[in-house]
Amino acid sequence: MTPSLTLSFPEADIALITFDLSGKGANILSLSVLGELAALLDQLQSRSVLAGLVIKSGKPGTFIAGADIREFLASLGAPKSEVVAMCRRGQSLFARLSQMPFVSVAAIDGICVGGGAELAIGCDRRVMADSPKTEYGFPEVKLGLYPGWGGTVRAPRIVGLANALEMITTGENIDPRTALVMGLASDVVPAEKLLAAAIGVVRAEKQSGQYLTDRQRWAQPIAVEPTELGFLGATASAMIQQETKGQYPAPMAALELMLETCQMPAAEAYEREAEGMASLFGSPVNAALINVFFLTDRNKRDTGLDRAGVTAANVKSVGVLGSGIMGGGIAGATLKNEIPIALTDANADALARGAKQLLEEAAYNKKLKGPDLAKTLKLAPLLAVTHRLEEIATADLVIEAIVEKEDVKKQLYAKLEPMLAPAAILASNTSTIPITRLAEGLARPERFCGIHFFNPVRRMKLVEVIRGAKTSDETVATAVAFAKRIGKSPIVVGDGPGFLVNRLLFPYMNEAIELLCDGASIKEIDRAATAFGMPMGPLTLYDLVGLDTAVYAGMVMYQAFPERVVAAPLVPAMVKLGRLGQKSGKGFFSYQNKKGRAEEDPEVEKIIATYRRGTRKFSRDELTNRLFLPMLLEATRMLDEKIVRDVRDVDLGLIFGLGFPPFQGGLLFWADRVGAKKLVEMAKPLAPLGKRFEPTPLLLDMAATGRKFYAT
Ligand code: NAI
């Protein structure tokens, strides 16, 4: 096997270890790579003539992307003692690095996170390349863990407790400049000068001997006043509680650990770090978040097709029809990625407004909290705002986002299609009209598909690429590649009512209304959903989406699945009374206060009372089952109908499209944890409510055979 690490000597007294995993885009710290590092440290240990060791990556623009998460996955069921041992092995390797008989320096160009960041703080010093690709961080909490190879011990000793707490409990990366200010980096230099700078640091440290003083200091408890410790603990814990709502245990575990271990000698602190890891590693939240990691990883590599050999066309320019909420968002996301764009709208005012907004959005700079002038000047020439369809027609990809009316869309296609280049792709952002039906009448239906974005486009990562009956593989591959280029996570979905996300959202929304009519309160229903982890309750979501929009979507669903969708007169009644949700100032809640915040409204109770069938009390479990079982059962029908290619697309779609809680790992991942047998039992008492609770053949089969969604 080709070694991943090489040892060289750029100067007689300088050792250089270069990480370069062959055939891999990034360096990962697998057990075998750590073994190689241990062997090299053995070799170097006795060379006391050395002035120092530099560790760098052989891959420009990426240092070390962390530990091998596939190995984590394989060890999820490991006993606690093995988890502790895994941490101890990593800790002792990096502790050895930190005690070599010479100066050690990490030369970091590109991403340096997780286990890579722990290796780098195992060194005496770090120098960083001044590039936007260089980022440093401890993202372990995003996997339901904390750094367990010494990170929680060394980071606070090197950068101070407050900085380390912020980095480790949020999991956010920092840039080289911030690292320099924190004292994490000794120097920030252009990438090509990195090695020379690292050698310079070795020489300076050897001369001053400062690194030896620091080694002694870092072995001790941190000098921190009890009042400061109390203040840090209180503020950090309040922030963590707000962010995690108690649903993600790792940040709080890291906080408590670090507050305690900062007052111990390092050797004792390492032990506590390893022991504490045993309660996080392999926990349900850890397993769920690791699943989400792999969902995203698979999505990055997925071409959207199950066969190889189809090449996606390179989209060099995009046309957008309709400059409303969605068209503007789509055009903005495209322009932001420096793809030339032409935008049109039947309404001149809408076009002018949309163009201004989208340019501001595309040039938005987080730091400035507004548009960046240089970026605006760079992007403006790439944007054409036009009333001429001919100008739109020169694009490689045209995305239509005009009103949701089939005949209006079809009329526009009839005019546009003859002007398009034969290889151009036409796509619709429709949320309800079947793609196959929109393609009727097109001369090239194979070059037509759905590209369904979510609102607000700026924030929502999910894109559904919808394959009509005649859509070609090339069209699908091109749409998928384009969506990725503009930073989205596309999933390919078969044509059908509501496509993927809205089809699964509807049974849940529908059931919330049924529960209201059965006697549950708005508050109880919404709380059951948020306690499960949803970002907001279904009734709050009605108000956000708009009750009129919900009625329209409900009609589409009712027509498609009359046996499962309950036609609830309550929502249309609310619409008739002008209660459209946030946009009209009142829906299930009232928003008529200064800050536009949701407030309970006694008027709503009176309206609901007209439609109430019962007044019984519901337990939290009952509410949760009523809300999520119809969603799950619908997902099994979609798998059966092959609307989705893989169970992972369902889970990714719901997490990125609906905010389904990542700590549950996805709808089907959650279902696997509960188990098909139990789910069937949970659905049984609900069967009298209607077909929507009837266990599907797929679920029954899984219950009988013990098969899991993730095994398929
Ligand atoms: P919108 O009403 O904000 O914008 C539509 C724009 O299309 C308007 O500016 C209108 O002047 C223009 N328009 C109408 N007929 C036209 C024509 N013949 N030629 C050129 N422009 C025309 O609507 P929105 O919300 O942006 O929706 C657009 C499409 O996106 C619809 O198909 C909708 O179903 C879909 N969609 C909407 C989502 C949402 O949350 N609003 C989410 C996902 C999809």
Short mmCIF file of C-alpha atoms and ligand atoms in Angstrom, two decimals, residues 322 324-326 345-347 350 401-404 408-409 412 429-431 452-453 455, ligand 1:
data_model
loop_
_atom_site.label_atom_id
_atom_site.label_comp_id
_atom_site.label_asym_id
_atom_site.label_seq_id
_atom_site.Cartn_x
_atom_site.Cartn_y
_atom_site.Cartn_z
CA GLY A 322 -40.62 35.66 -14.01
CA GLY A 324 -41.21 37.43 -8.56
CA ILE A 325 -40.28 35.86 -5.24
CA MET A 326 -38.92 32.67 -6.76
CA ASP A 345 -41.09 39.44 -16.50
CA ALA A 346 -44.39 40.41 -18.10
CA ASN A 347 -44.68 43.21 -15.57
CA ALA A 350 -41.82 43.58 -11.10
CA ALA A 401 -40.93 30.82 -12.50
CA ILE A 402 -44.07 32.67 -13.60
CA VAL A 403 -47.59 32.37 -12.16
CA GLU A 404 -48.81 28.91 -11.22
CA VAL A 408 -50.15 30.61 -19.08
CA LYS A 409 -46.98 28.54 -18.66
CA LEU A 412 -45.08 30.97 -22.87
CA ASN A 429 -40.12 25.83 -10.98
CA THR A 430 -43.77 24.79 -10.66
CA SER A 431 -44.75 23.48 -7.26
CA HIS A 452 -38.08 23.09 -7.97
CA PHE A 453 -36.46 25.54 -5.56
CA ASN A 455 -38.56 29.67 -0.57
P1 NAI B 1 -44.75 35.61 -7.94
O1 NAI B 1 -46.17 36.00 -8.11
O2 NAI B 1 -43.95 36.25 -6.87
O3 NAI B 1 -43.99 35.89 -9.32
C1 NAI B 1 -44.44 35.52 -10.56
C2 NAI B 1 -43.96 36.54 -11.56
O4 NAI B 1 -44.23 36.05 -12.86
C3 NAI B 1 -44.65 37.88 -11.43
O5 NAI B 1 -43.67 38.90 -11.29
C4 NAI B 1 -45.43 38.03 -12.73
O6 NAI B 1 -45.46 39.36 -13.20
C5 NAI B 1 -44.64 37.16 -13.68
N1 NAI B 1 -45.40 36.64 -14.81
C6 NAI B 1 -46.67 36.19 -14.82
N2 NAI B 1 -46.99 35.77 -16.06
C7 NAI B 1 -45.90 35.94 -16.83
C8 NAI B 1 -45.62 35.69 -18.20
N3 NAI B 1 -46.51 35.18 -19.02
N4 NAI B 1 -44.39 36.00 -18.64
C9 NAI B 1 -43.46 36.52 -17.82
N5 NAI B 1 -43.69 36.78 -16.52
C10 NAI B 1 -44.89 36.48 -16.03
O7 NAI B 1 -44.76 34.03 -7.82
P2 NAI B 1 -43.69 33.07 -7.16
O8 NAI B 1 -44.07 32.83 -5.78
O9 NAI B 1 -42.32 33.56 -7.47
O10 NAI B 1 -43.95 31.71 -7.95
C11 NAI B 1 -43.47 31.48 -9.25
C12 NAI B 1 -43.49 29.99 -9.53
O11 NAI B 1 -42.71 29.31 -8.56
C13 NAI B 1 -44.86 29.34 -9.48
O12 NAI B 1 -44.89 28.32 -10.45
C14 NAI B 1 -44.92 28.75 -8.08
O13 NAI B 1 -45.79 27.65 -7.99
C15 NAI B 1 -43.50 28.30 -7.91
N6 NAI B 1 -43.03 28.17 -6.54
C16 NAI B 1 -43.33 29.09 -5.58
C17 NAI B 1 -42.86 28.96 -4.28
C18 NAI B 1 -43.17 29.97 -3.25
O14 NAI B 1 -42.95 29.69 -2.04
N7 NAI B 1 -43.63 31.16 -3.59
C19 NAI B 1 -42.01 27.80 -3.90
C20 NAI B 1 -41.66 26.94 -5.01
C21 NAI B 1 -42.20 27.11 -6.25
#
